Coordinates of C-alpha atoms and ligand atoms in Angstrom, one line a residue:
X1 CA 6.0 -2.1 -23.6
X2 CA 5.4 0.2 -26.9
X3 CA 4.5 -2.8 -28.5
X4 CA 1.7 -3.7 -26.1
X5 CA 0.6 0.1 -25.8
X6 CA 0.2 -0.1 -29.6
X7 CA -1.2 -3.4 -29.9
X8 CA -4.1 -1.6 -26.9
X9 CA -4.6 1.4 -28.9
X10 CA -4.8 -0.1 -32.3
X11 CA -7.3 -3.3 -30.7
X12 CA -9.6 -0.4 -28.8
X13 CA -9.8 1.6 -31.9
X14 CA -11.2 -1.5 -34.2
X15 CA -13.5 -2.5 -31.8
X16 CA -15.1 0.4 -31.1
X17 CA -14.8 0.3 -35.4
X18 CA -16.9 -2.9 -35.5
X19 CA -19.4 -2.3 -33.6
X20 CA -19.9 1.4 -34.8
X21 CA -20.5 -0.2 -38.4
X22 CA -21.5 -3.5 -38.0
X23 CA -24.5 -2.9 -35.3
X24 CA -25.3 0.9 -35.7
X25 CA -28.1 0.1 -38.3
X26 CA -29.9 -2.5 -36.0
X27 CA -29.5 -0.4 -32.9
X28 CA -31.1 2.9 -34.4
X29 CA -33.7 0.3 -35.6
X30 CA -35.1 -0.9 -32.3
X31 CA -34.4 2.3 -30.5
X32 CA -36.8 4.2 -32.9
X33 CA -39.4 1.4 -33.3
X34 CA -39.7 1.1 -29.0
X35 CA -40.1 4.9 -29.2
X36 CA -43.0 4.9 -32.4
X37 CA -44.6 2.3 -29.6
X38 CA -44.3 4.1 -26.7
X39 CA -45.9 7.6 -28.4
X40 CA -48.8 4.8 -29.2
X41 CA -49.3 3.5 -26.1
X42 CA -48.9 7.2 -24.0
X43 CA -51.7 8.8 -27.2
X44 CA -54.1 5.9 -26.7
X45 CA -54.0 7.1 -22.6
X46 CA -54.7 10.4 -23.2
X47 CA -57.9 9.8 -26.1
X48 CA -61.2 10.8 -24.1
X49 CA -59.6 13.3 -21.8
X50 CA -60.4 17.2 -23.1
X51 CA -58.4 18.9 -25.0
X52 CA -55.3 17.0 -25.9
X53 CA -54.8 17.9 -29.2
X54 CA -51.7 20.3 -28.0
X55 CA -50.5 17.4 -26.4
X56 CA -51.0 15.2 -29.3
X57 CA -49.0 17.8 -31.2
X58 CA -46.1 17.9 -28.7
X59 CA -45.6 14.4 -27.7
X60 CA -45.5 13.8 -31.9
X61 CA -43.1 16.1 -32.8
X62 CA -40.7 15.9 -29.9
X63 CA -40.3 12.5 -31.1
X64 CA -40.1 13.4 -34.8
X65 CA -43.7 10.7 -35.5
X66 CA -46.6 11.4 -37.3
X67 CA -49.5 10.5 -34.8
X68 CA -53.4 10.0 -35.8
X69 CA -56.2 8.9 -33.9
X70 CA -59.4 7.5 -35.9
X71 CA -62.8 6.9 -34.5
X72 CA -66.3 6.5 -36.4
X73 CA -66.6 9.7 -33.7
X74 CA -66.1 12.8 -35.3
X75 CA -64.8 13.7 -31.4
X76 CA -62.2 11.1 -31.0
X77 CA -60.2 12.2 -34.1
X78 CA -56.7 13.9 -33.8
X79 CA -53.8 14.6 -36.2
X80 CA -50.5 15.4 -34.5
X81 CA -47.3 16.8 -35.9
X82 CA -48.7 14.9 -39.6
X83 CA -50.5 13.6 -41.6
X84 CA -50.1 9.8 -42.5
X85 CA -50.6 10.5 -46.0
X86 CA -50.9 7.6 -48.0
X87 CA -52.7 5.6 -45.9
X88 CA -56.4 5.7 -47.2
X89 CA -59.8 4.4 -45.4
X90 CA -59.2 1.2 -47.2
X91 CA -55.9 0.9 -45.7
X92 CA -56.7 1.8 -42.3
X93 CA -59.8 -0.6 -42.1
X94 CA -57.7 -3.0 -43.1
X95 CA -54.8 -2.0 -40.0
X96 CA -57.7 -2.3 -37.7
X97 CA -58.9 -5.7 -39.1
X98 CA -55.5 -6.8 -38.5
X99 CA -55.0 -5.2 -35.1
X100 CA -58.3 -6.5 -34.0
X101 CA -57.0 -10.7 -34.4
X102 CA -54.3 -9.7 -32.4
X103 CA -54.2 -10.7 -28.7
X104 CA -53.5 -6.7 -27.1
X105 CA -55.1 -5.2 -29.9
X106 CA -51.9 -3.7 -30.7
X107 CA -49.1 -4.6 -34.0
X108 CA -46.2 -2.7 -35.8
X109 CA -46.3 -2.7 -39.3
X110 CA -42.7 -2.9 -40.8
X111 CA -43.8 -3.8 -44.9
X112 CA -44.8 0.2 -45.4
X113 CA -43.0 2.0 -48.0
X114 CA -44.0 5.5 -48.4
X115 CA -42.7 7.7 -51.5
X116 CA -42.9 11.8 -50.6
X117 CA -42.4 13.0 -53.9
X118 CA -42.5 11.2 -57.2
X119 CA -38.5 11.6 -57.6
X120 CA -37.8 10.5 -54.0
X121 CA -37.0 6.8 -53.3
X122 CA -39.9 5.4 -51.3
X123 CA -38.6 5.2 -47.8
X124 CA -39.3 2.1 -45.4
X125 CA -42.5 3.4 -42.8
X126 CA -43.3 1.5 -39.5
X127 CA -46.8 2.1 -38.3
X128 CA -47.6 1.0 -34.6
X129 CA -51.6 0.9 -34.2
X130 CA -53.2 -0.2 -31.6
X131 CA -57.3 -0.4 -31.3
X132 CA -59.2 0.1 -28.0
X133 CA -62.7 1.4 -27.1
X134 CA -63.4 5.2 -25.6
X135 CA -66.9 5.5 -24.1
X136 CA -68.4 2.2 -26.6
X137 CA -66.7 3.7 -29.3
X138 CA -64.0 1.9 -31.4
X139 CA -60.8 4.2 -31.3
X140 CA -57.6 3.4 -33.0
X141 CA -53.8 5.1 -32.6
X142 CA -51.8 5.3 -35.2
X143 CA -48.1 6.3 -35.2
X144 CA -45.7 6.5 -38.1
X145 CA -42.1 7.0 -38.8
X146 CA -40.1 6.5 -41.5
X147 CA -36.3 4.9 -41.0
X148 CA -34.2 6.5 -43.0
X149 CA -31.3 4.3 -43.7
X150 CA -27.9 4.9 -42.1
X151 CA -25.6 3.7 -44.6
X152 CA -24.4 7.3 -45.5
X153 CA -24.2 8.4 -42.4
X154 CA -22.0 4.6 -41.3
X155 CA -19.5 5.4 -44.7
X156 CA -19.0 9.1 -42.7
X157 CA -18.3 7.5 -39.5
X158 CA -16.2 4.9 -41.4
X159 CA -13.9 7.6 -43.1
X160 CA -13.9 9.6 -40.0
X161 CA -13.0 7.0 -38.3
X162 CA -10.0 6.4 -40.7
X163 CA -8.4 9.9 -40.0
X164 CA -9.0 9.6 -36.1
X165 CA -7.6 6.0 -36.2
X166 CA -4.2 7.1 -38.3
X167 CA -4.0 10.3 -35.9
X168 CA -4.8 8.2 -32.8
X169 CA -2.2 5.6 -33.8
X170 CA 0.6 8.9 -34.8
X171 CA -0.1 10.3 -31.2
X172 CA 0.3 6.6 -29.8
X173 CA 3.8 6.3 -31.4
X174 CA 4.6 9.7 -30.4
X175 CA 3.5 8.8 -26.3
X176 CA 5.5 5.5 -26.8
X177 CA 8.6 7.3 -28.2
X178 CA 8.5 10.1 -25.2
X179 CA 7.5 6.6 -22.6
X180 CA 10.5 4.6 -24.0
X181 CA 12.9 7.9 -23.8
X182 CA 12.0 9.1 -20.4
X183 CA 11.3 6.2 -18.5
X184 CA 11.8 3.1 -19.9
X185 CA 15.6 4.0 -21.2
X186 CA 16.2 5.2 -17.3
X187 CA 14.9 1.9 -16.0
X188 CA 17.2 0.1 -18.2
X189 CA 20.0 2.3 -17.3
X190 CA 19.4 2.0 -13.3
X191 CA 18.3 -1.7 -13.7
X192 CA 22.0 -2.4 -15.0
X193 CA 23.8 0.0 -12.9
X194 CA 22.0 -1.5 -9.7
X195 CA 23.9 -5.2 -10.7
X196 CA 26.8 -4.3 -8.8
X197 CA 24.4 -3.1 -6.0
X198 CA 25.1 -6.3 -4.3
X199 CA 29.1 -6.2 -3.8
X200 CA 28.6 -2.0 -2.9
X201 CA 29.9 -0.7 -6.6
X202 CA 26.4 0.9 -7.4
X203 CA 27.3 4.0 -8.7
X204 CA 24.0 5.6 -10.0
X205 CA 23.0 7.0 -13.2
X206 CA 22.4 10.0 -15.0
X207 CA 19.0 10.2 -14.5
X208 CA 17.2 13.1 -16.0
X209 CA 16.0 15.6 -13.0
X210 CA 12.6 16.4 -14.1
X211 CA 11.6 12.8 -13.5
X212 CA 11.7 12.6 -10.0
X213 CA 11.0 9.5 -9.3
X214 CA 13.8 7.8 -10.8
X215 CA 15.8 10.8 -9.1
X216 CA 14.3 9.1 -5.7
X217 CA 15.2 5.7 -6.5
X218 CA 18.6 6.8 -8.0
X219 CA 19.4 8.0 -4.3
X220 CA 17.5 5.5 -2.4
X221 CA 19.7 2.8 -4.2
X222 CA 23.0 5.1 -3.9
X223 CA 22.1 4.7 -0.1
X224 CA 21.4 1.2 -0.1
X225 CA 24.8 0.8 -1.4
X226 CA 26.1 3.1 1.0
X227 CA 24.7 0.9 3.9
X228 CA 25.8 -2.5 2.3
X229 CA 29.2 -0.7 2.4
X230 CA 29.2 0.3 6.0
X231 CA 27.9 -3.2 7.0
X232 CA 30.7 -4.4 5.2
X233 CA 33.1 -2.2 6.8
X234 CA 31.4 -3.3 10.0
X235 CA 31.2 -6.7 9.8
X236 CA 35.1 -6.8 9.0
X237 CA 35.8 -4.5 12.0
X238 CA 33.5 -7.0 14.2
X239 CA 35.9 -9.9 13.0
X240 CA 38.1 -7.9 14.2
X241 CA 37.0 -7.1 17.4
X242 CA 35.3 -10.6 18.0
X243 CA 38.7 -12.6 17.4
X244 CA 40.8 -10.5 19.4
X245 CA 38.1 -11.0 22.1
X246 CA 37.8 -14.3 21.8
X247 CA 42.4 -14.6 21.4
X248 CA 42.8 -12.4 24.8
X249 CA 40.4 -14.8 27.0
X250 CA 42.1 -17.8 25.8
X251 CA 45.3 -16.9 26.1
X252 CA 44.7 -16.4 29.7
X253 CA 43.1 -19.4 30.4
X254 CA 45.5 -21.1 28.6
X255 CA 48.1 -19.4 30.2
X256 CA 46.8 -19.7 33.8
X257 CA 46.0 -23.3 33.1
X258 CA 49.7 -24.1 32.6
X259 CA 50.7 -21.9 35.3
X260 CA 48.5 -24.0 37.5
X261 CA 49.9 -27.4 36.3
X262 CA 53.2 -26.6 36.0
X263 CA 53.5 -24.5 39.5
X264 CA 51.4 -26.4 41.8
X265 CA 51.7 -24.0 44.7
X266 CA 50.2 -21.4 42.1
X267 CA 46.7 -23.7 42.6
X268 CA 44.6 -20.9 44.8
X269 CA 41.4 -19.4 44.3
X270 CA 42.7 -16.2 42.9
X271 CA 44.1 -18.0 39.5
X272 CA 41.2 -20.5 39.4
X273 CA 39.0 -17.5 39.3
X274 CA 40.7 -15.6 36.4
X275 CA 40.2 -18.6 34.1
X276 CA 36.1 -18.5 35.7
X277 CA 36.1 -15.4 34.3
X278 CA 37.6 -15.6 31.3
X279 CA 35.9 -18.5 30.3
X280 CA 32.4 -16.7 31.5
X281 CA 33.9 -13.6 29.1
X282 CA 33.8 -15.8 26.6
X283 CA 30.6 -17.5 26.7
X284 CA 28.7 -14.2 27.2
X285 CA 30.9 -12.8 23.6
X286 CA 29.4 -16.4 22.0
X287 CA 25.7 -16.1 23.3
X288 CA 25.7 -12.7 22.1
X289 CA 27.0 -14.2 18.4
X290 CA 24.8 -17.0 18.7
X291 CA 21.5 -14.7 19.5
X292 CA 22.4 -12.5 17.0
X293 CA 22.5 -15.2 13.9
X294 CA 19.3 -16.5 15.5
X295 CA 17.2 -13.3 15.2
X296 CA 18.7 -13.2 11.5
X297 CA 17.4 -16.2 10.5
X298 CA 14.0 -16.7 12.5
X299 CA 11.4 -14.4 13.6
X300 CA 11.7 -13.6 17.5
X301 CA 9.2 -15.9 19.4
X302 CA 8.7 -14.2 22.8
X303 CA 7.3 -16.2 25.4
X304 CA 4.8 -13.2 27.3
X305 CA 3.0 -13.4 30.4
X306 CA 2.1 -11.3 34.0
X307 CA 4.3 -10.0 35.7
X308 CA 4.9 -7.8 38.4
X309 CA 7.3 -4.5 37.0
X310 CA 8.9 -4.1 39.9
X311 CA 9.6 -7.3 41.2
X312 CA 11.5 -7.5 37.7
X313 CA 13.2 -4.2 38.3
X314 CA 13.9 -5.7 42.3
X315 CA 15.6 -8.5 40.6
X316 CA 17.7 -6.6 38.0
X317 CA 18.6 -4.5 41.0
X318 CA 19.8 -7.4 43.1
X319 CA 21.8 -9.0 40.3
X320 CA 24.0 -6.2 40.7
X321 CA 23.8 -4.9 44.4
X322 CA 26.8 -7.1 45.7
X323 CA 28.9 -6.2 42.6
X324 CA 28.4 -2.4 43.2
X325 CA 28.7 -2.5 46.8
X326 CA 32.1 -4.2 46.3
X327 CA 33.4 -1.8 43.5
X328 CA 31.7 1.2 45.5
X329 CA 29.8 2.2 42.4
X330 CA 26.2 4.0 44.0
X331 CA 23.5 1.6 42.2
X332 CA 20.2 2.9 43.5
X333 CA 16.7 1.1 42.2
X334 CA 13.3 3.4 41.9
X335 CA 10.2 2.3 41.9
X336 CA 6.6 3.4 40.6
X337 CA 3.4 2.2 40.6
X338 CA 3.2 -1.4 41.5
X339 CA 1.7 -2.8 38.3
X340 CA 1.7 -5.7 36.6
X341 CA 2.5 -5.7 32.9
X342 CA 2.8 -8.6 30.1
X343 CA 6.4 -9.1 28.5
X344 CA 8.9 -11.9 28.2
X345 CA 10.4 -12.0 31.3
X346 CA 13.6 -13.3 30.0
X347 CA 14.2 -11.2 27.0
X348 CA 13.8 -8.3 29.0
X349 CA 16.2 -9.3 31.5
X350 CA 18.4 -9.5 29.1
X351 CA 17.8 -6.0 27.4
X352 CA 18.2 -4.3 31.2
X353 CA 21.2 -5.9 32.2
X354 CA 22.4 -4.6 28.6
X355 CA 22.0 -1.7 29.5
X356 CA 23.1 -2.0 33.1
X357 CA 26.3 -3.5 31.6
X358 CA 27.1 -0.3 29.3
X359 CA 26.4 2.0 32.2
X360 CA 29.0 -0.2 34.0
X361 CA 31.3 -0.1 31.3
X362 CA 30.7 3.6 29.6
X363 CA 31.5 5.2 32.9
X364 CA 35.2 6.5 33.8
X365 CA 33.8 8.9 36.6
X366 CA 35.0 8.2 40.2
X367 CA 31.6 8.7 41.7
X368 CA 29.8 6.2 39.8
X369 CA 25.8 6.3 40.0
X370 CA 23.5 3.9 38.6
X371 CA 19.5 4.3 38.9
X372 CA 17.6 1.3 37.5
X373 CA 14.1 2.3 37.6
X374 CA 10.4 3.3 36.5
X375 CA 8.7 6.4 36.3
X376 CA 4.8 7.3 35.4
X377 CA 4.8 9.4 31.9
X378 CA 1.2 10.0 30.5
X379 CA -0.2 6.9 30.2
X380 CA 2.9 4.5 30.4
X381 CA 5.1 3.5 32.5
X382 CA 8.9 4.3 31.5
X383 CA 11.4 1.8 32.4
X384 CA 15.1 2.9 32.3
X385 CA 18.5 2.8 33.2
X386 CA 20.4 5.7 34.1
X387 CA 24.2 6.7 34.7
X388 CA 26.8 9.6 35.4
X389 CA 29.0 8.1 32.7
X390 CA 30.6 9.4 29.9
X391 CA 27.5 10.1 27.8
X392 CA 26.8 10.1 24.0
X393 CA 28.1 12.2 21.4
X394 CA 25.0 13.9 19.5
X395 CA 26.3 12.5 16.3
X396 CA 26.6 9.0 17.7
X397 CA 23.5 8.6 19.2
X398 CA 21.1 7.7 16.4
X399 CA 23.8 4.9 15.3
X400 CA 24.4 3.1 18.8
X401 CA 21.4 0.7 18.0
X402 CA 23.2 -0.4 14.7
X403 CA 24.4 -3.9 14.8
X404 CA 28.6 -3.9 15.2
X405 CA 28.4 -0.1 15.8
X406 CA 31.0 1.0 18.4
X407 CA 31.7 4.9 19.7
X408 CA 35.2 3.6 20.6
X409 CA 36.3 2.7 17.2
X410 CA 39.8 1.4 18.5
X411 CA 39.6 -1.5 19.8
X412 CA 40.4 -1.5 23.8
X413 CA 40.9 -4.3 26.0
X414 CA 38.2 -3.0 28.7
X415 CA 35.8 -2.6 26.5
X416 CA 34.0 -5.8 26.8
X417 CA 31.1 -5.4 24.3
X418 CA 31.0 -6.3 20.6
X419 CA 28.9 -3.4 19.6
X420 CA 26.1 -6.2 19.5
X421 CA 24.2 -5.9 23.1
X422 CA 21.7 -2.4 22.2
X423 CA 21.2 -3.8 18.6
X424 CA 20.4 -7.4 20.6
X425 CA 18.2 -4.8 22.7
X426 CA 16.6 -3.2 20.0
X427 CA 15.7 -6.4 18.0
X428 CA 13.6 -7.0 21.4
X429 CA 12.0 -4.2 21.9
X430 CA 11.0 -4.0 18.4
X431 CA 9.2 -7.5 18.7
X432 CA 7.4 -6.4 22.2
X433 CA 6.0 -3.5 20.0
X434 CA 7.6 -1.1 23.0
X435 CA 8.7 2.5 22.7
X436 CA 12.4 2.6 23.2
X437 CA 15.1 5.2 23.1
X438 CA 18.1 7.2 24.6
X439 CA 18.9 10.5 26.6
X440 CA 22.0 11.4 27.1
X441 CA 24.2 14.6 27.1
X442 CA 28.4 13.9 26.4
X443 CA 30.2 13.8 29.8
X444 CA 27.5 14.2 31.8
X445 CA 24.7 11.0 31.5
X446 CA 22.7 8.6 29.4
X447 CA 19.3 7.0 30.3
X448 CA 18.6 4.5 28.4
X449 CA 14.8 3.6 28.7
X450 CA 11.5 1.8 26.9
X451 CA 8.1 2.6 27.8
X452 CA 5.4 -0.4 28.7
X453 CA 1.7 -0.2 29.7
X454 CA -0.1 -1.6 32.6
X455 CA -3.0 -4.3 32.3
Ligands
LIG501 P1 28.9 -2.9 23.1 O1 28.8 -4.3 23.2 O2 30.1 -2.3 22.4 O3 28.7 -2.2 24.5 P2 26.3 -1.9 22.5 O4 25.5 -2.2 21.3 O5 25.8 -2.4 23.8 O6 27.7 -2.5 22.2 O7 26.6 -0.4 22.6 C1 27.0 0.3 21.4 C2 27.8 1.5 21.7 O8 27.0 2.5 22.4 C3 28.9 1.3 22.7 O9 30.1 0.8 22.0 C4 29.1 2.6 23.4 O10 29.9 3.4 22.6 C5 27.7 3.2 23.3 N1 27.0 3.1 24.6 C6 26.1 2.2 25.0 N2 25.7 2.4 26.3 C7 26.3 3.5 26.7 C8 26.3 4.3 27.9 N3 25.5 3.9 29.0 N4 27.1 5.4 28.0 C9 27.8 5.7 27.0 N5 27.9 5.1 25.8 C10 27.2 4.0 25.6

């Protein structure tokens, strides 16, 4: 990176160096020969008007030219800013013999040489003339200039440019030095440190303070690591969780199974359905699993369409009506507007009975209440589920929706879930582009709700 900084600095400066010296010359050239043209062409306008000699004067010496007009007419004759000494009758007869061949009637002359003083070098002179008539008369313009030649002012530029080169080039090393010190050295540093990012060892680096970016990315990498380590953690505590899950459910099933076979009068309905609902335990713990890899791997395809809100809510409700009724748990459904809104049907199924299961679960009380339902806010329509349960700790709550992440950390037979269903939830709600979120106060209740909009 110094390398290329210098390599920049060093090519800018000698170009810029060429074409200062090389084309500098030229340039002045054309740009003082299109200006001893253009005075020509603006005088020969102004010849005939009254009293332009002022103006003669001014547009000369603004533009550092000698200027003459010539006419057989006393009238038409002006001098401007000087004289063009030197050039006699002969000569100018002979300018306006030339300039009269030509097709405008105009012509530089660039084969002058004019000498000011007998111990001056004669310098090169362009004349522009340009003959036209003024009232029948023959008029002609004449504008001089001399070109002083530059090559003492291109050798001042050239050693000039010499010092501002060396100090340019000091200042570059200097800039690289401080560049390579303050942040290329700290890259370095963090880009070896953040190796181990991958198996959670980052440790950060000593990164000077006053820079604060690499302060910034210093601690957004210490927190990356900080989160690979608690998914870690997690992930082992969900292997945990998920094998002693999956152990408990088939050791009943197994067990019942032989109890059935070996004890034939223990063949009734009751046994029969504790292996059912094992074995339905089990397959909810493996959809959850499989979903889970799947959203990892593949972007969520949701399948939308129309549907009524709450004839979905009317279903959710009924799913668990004869389940609550039984267990005397007060499930109550309310309803809003009837509207119809556009969603994946099945997904969000999935994500209410989610959260109808936690209320089912997350609930010790004796007087259980359950409200699934939908309530105008602004200009959306909230969805939620609510319950008299045992409520989130404040310093919980932001973390619920983390994959794995479970408020009970021991791990308790009744407590079906994986810590998987609200990050399930969330992955959903996130691809719907819905507003999501909890309420909830410890002991008392949590509502668990998303908001959608009517079409
Ligand atoms: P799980 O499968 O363990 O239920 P979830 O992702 O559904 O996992 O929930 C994560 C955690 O959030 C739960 O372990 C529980 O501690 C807390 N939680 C979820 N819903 C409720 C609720 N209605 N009341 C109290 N706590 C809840």
């Amino acid at each position: 990176m110094v390398l290329i900084l210098l390599i920049f600095v060093i090519g800018s400066l000698g170009l810029v160096y060429f074409f200062q010296t090389t084309f500098l010359d030229d340039f002045y050239k054309t740009n003082k020969i299109k200006s001893i043209e253009n005075v020509g062409r603006d005088v020969a306008s102004l010849v005939g008007e009254d009293d332009i000699d002022e103006t003669i004067e001014h547009v000369a010496m603004s533009n550092e030219v000698c200027v003459r007009v010539v006419s057989n007419n006393e009238k038409y004759n002006y001098t401007g800013a000087c004289t063009l000494r030197g050039l006699d009758n002969m000569t100018i007869n002979m300018i306006a013999n030339e300039v009269m061949n030509t097709e405008d009637n105009e012509k530089l002359f660039d084969d002058f040489h004019y000498q000011r003083r007998h111990d001056e070098q004669p310098e090169d002179v362009y004349i522009f003339a340009k003959l036209f008539e003024v009232n029948r008369e023959n008029v002609m313009v004449l504008v001089s200039s001399g070109i002083t030649p530059l090559n003492a002012t291109i050798s001042t530029i050239k050693s000039q440019y010499l010092i501002i080169a060396a100090v340019v080039v000091a200042m570059t090393v200097v800039l690289a030095l401080i560049l390579s010190r303050f942040i290329i050295k700290p890259i370095k540093q963090i880009n070896n440190e953040s190796k181990n990012l991958s198996k959670g060892a980052y440790e950060g680096t000593n990164v000077s303070p006053s820079c604060e970016e690499f302060v910034q990315l210093n601690s957004t990498l210490m927190n990356a690591n900080e989160d690979i380590l608690k998914a870690e953690k997690a992930k082992k505590e969900l292997l945990g969780n998920v094998s002693h899950d999956l152990r408990t459910p088939l050791t009943m099933i197994v067990g019942y199974g032989e109890m059935i076979r070996d004890l034939p009068e223990e063949n009734n309905e009751e046994n029969i359905n504790v292996i059912i609902d094992e074995a339905k335990r089990l397959s909810t713990l493996v959809d959850d699993l499989i979903d889970i890899s799947k959203m990892d791997s593949v972007a969520i395809e949701l399948n939308r369409e129309v549907i009524s809100l709450n004839e979905l809510l009317k279903s959710v409700y009924h799913q668990y009506e004869l389940f609550c009724r039984n267990q005397n748990i007060d499930l109550k459904l309310q309803l809003s507007d009837d509207i119809d809104v556009e969603l994946d049907e099945k997904r969000i199924k999935q994500i209410l009975y989610n959260f109808v299961n936690n209320a089912l679960n997350y609930n010790n009380k004796q007087d259980k209440k359950i409200v699934i339902g939908c309530e105008k806010k602004d200009d959306v329509y909230r969805v939620f589920v609510y319950d008299n349960g045992e409520g989130i700790d404040d310093s919980d709550i932001d973390n619920i929706w983390d994959r794995y992440y479970k408020v009970d950390k021991e791990h308790r037979r009744h407590r079906i879930g994986s810590g998987i269903g609200l990050s399930l939830a969330r992955q959903l709600l996130m691809a719907h582009g819905l507003n999501y979120g909890v309420e909830s106060k410890k002991d008392e209740y949590s509502k668990f709700y998303f908001d959608v909009k009517a079409i």
